[in-house]
Coordinates of C-alpha atoms in Angstrom, one line a residue:
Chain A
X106 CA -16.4 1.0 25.7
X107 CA -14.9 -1.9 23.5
X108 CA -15.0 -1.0 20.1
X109 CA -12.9 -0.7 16.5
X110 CA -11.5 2.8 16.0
X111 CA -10.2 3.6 12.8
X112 CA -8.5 7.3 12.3
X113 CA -8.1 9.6 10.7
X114 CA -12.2 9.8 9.2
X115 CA -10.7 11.9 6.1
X116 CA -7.4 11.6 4.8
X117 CA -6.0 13.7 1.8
X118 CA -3.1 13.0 0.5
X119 CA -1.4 13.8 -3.2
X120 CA -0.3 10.9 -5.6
X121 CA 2.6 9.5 -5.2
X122 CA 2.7 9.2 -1.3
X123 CA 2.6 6.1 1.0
X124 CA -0.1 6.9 3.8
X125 CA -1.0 4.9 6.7
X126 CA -4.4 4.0 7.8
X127 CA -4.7 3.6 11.9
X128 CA -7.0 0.4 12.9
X129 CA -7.4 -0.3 16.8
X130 CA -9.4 -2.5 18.3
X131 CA -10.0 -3.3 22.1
X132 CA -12.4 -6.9 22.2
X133 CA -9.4 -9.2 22.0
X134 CA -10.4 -10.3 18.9
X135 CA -8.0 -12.4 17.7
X136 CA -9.0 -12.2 13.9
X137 CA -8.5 -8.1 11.9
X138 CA -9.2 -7.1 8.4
X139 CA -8.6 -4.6 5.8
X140 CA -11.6 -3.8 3.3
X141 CA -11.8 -1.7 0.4
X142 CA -15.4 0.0 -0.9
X143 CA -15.7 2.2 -3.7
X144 CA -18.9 3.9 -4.6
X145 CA -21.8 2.1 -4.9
X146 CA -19.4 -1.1 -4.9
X147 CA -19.4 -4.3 -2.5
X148 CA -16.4 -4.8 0.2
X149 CA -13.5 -6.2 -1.8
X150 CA -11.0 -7.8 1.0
X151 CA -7.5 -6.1 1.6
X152 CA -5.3 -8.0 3.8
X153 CA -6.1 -10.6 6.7
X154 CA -4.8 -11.5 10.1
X155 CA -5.4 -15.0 12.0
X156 CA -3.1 -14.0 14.9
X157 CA 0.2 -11.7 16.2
X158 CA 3.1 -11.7 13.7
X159 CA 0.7 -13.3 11.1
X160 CA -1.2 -11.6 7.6
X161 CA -2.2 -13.0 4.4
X162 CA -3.2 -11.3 1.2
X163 CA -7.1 -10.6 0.6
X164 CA -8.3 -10.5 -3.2
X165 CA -6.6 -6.9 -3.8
X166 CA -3.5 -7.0 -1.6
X167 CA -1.3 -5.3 -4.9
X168 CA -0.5 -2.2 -3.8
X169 CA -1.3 -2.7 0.0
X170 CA 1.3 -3.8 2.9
X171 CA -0.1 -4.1 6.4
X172 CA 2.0 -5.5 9.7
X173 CA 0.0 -7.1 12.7
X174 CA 2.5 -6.5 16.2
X175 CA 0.0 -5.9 18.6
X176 CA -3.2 -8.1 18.5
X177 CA -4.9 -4.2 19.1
X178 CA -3.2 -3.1 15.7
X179 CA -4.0 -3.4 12.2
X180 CA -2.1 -0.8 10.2
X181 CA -2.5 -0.6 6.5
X182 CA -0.2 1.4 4.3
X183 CA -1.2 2.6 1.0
X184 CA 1.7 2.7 -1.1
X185 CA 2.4 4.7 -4.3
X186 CA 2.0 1.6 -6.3
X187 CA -1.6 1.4 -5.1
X188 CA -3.3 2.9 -9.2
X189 CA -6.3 4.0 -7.7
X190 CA -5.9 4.2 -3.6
X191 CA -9.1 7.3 -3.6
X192 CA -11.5 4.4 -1.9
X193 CA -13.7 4.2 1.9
X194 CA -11.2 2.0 4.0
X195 CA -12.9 -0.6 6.9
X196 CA -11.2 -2.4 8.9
X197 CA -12.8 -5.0 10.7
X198 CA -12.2 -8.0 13.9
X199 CA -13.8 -11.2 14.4
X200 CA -13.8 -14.0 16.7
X201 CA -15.1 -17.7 16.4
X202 CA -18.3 -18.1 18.4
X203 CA -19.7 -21.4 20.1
X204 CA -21.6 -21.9 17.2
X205 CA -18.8 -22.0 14.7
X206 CA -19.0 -19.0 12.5
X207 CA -17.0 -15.9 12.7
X208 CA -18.8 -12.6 13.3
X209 CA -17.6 -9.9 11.8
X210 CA -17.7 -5.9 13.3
X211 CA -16.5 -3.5 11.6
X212 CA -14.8 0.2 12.4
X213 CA -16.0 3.6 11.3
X214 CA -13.9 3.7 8.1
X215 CA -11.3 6.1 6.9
X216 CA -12.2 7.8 3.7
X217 CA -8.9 8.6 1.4
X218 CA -8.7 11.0 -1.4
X219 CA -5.5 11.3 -3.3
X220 CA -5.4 13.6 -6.0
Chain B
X1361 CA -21.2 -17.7 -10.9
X1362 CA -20.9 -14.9 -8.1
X1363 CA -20.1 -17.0 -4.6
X1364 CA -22.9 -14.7 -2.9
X1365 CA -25.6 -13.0 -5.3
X1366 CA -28.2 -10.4 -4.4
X1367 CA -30.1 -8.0 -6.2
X1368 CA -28.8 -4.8 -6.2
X1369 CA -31.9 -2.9 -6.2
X1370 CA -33.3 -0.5 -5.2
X1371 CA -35.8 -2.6 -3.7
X1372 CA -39.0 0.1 -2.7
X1373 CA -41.2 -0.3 -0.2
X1374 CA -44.1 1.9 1.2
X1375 CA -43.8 2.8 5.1
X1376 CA -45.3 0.6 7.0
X1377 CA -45.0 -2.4 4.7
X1378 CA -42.8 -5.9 4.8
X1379 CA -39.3 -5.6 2.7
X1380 CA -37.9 -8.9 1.4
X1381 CA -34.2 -9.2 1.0
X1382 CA -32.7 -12.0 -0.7
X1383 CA -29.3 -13.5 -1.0
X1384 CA -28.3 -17.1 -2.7
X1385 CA -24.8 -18.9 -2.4
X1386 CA -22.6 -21.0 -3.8
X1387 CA -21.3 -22.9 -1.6
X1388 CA -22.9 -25.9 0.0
X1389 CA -20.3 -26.2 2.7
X1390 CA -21.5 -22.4 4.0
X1391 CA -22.4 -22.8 7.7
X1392 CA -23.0 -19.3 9.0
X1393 CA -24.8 -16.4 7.6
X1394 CA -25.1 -12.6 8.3
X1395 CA -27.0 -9.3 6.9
X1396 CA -25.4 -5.9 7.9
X1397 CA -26.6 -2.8 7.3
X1398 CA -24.6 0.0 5.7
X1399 CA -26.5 3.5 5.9
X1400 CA -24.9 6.0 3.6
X1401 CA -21.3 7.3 4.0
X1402 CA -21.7 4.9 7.6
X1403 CA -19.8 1.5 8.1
X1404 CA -21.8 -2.2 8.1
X1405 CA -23.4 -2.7 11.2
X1406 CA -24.2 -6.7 11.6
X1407 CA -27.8 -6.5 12.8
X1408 CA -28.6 -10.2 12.2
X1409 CA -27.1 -13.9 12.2
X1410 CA -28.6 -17.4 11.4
X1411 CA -27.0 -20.7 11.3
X1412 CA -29.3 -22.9 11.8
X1413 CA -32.1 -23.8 9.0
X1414 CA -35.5 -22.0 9.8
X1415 CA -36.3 -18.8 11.0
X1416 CA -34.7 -16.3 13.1
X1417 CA -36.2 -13.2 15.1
X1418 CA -34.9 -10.2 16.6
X1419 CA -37.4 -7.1 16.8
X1420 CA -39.0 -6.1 13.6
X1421 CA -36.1 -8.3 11.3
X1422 CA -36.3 -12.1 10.8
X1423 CA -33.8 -13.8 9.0
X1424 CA -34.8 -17.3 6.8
X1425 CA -32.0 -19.8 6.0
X1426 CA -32.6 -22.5 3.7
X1427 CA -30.0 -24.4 3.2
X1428 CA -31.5 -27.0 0.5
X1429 CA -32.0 -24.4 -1.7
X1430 CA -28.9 -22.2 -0.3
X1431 CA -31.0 -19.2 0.0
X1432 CA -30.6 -16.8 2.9
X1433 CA -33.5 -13.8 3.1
X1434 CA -33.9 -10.9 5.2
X1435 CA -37.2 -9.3 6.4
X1436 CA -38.1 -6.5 8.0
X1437 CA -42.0 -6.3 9.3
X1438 CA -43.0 -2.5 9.7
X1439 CA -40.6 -0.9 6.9
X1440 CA -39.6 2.3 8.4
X1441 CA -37.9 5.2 6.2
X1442 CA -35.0 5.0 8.6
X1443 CA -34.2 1.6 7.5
X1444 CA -33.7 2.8 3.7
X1445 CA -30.2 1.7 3.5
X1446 CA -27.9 -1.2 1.3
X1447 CA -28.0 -4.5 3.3
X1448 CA -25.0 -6.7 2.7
X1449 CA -25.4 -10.6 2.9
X1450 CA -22.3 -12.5 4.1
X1451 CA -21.4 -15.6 4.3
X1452 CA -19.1 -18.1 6.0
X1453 CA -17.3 -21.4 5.9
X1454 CA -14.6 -23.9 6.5
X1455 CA -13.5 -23.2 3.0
X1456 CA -13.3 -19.7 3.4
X1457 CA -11.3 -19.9 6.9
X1458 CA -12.1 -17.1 9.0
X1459 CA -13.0 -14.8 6.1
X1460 CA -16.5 -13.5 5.1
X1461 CA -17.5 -14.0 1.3
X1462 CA -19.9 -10.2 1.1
X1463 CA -22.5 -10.0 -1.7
X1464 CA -22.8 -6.4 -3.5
X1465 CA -25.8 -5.7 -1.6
X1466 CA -29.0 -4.6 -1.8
X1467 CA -30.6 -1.0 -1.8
X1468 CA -34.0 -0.3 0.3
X1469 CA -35.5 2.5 0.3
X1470 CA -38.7 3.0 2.1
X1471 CA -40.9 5.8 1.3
X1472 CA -43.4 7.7 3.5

């Protein structure tokens, strides 16, 4: 079953902590991404990665780190310096088709509270 | 000037009825555009593609690219209330790399 998988669904965690969000994907995309969505809000990018050993910084990267050493993996970790880390997380992979545009799937999402 | 712009909605339709979604752009360069489909609480799901100018079929959805006017709509023939959801537009092109440029989306709800 090729897929994105991102765990855990619900995370908890209390201010002040780094937490790491799992993203795994197994359609050899080349191409992951980190996305932010807050309630009734569009998809504000995170963090990018083109290939292995690669990332750039999305619009909202402050905050954020994320490390790319597997083409599978796409770990982001929300750091303490994050203001306001309660957000849905989506992680998504793409990969250039014949026709020259990138289409994008996305995983579940990992919803995180901090409090 | 938002670099993709749709109405937020809610856009209402009755059952049974054709919903219109619309989406303009900014960018002329754009060459490849998408509509997802986010129920609530649920990830997008990318349910439709165009690239070309013209129209585009799959099922009950048709996506319309016009590129002149840099408008990209969505339609769905047969509104059913399972396809009350927000539907994201997204757009691609050399200047944005590999990235998608999302708009804010659009709620539909459609009523029995």
């Amino acid at each position: 079953d090729g897929g994105i998988t991102q765990s855990p669904k619900y995370l908890f965690r209390k201010e002040g902590q780094n937490v790491t969000l799992s993203c795994e994907q197994n359609l050899n995309h080349d191409a992951m991404y980190w996305y932010r969505q807050d309630p009734g809000q569009g998809l504000r990018l995170i963090y990018y990665s083109q290939i292995v050993n690669d990332f750039q910084k999305g619009d909202i990267a402050e905050g954020y780190s994320v490390s790319r050493e597997k083409k599978e993996s796409f770990p982001l970790t929300v750091t303490s310096a994050q203001k306001n880390p309660t957000a849905f997380y989506l992680c998504a992979s793409s990969q250039p088709t014949i026709r020259g545009g990138y289409e994008q799937y996305f995983g579940p999402g990992t919803r995180l509270t901090v409090t | 000037q938002k670099e993709v712009e749709q109405n937020s909605g809610p856009l209402s339709v009755p059952e049974g009825a054709i919903a219109s979604l619309n989406c303009t752009y900014s960018d002329r360069g754009s060459q490849s555009f998408f509509w997802y489909r986010q129920y609530s609480g649920k990830s997008p799901e990318l349910i439709m593609f165009i690239y070309s100018n013209g129209d585009k079929e799959d099922g009950r959805f048709t996506a319309q690219l016009n590129k002149a006017s840099q408008y990209v709509s969505l339609l769905i023939r047969d509104s059913q209330p399972s396809d009350s959801a927000t539907y994201l537009c997204a757009v691609n092109s050399l200047k944005y790399g590999n990235k998608l440029v999302f708009g804010a989306g659009t709620i539909l709800r459609v009523k029995s």
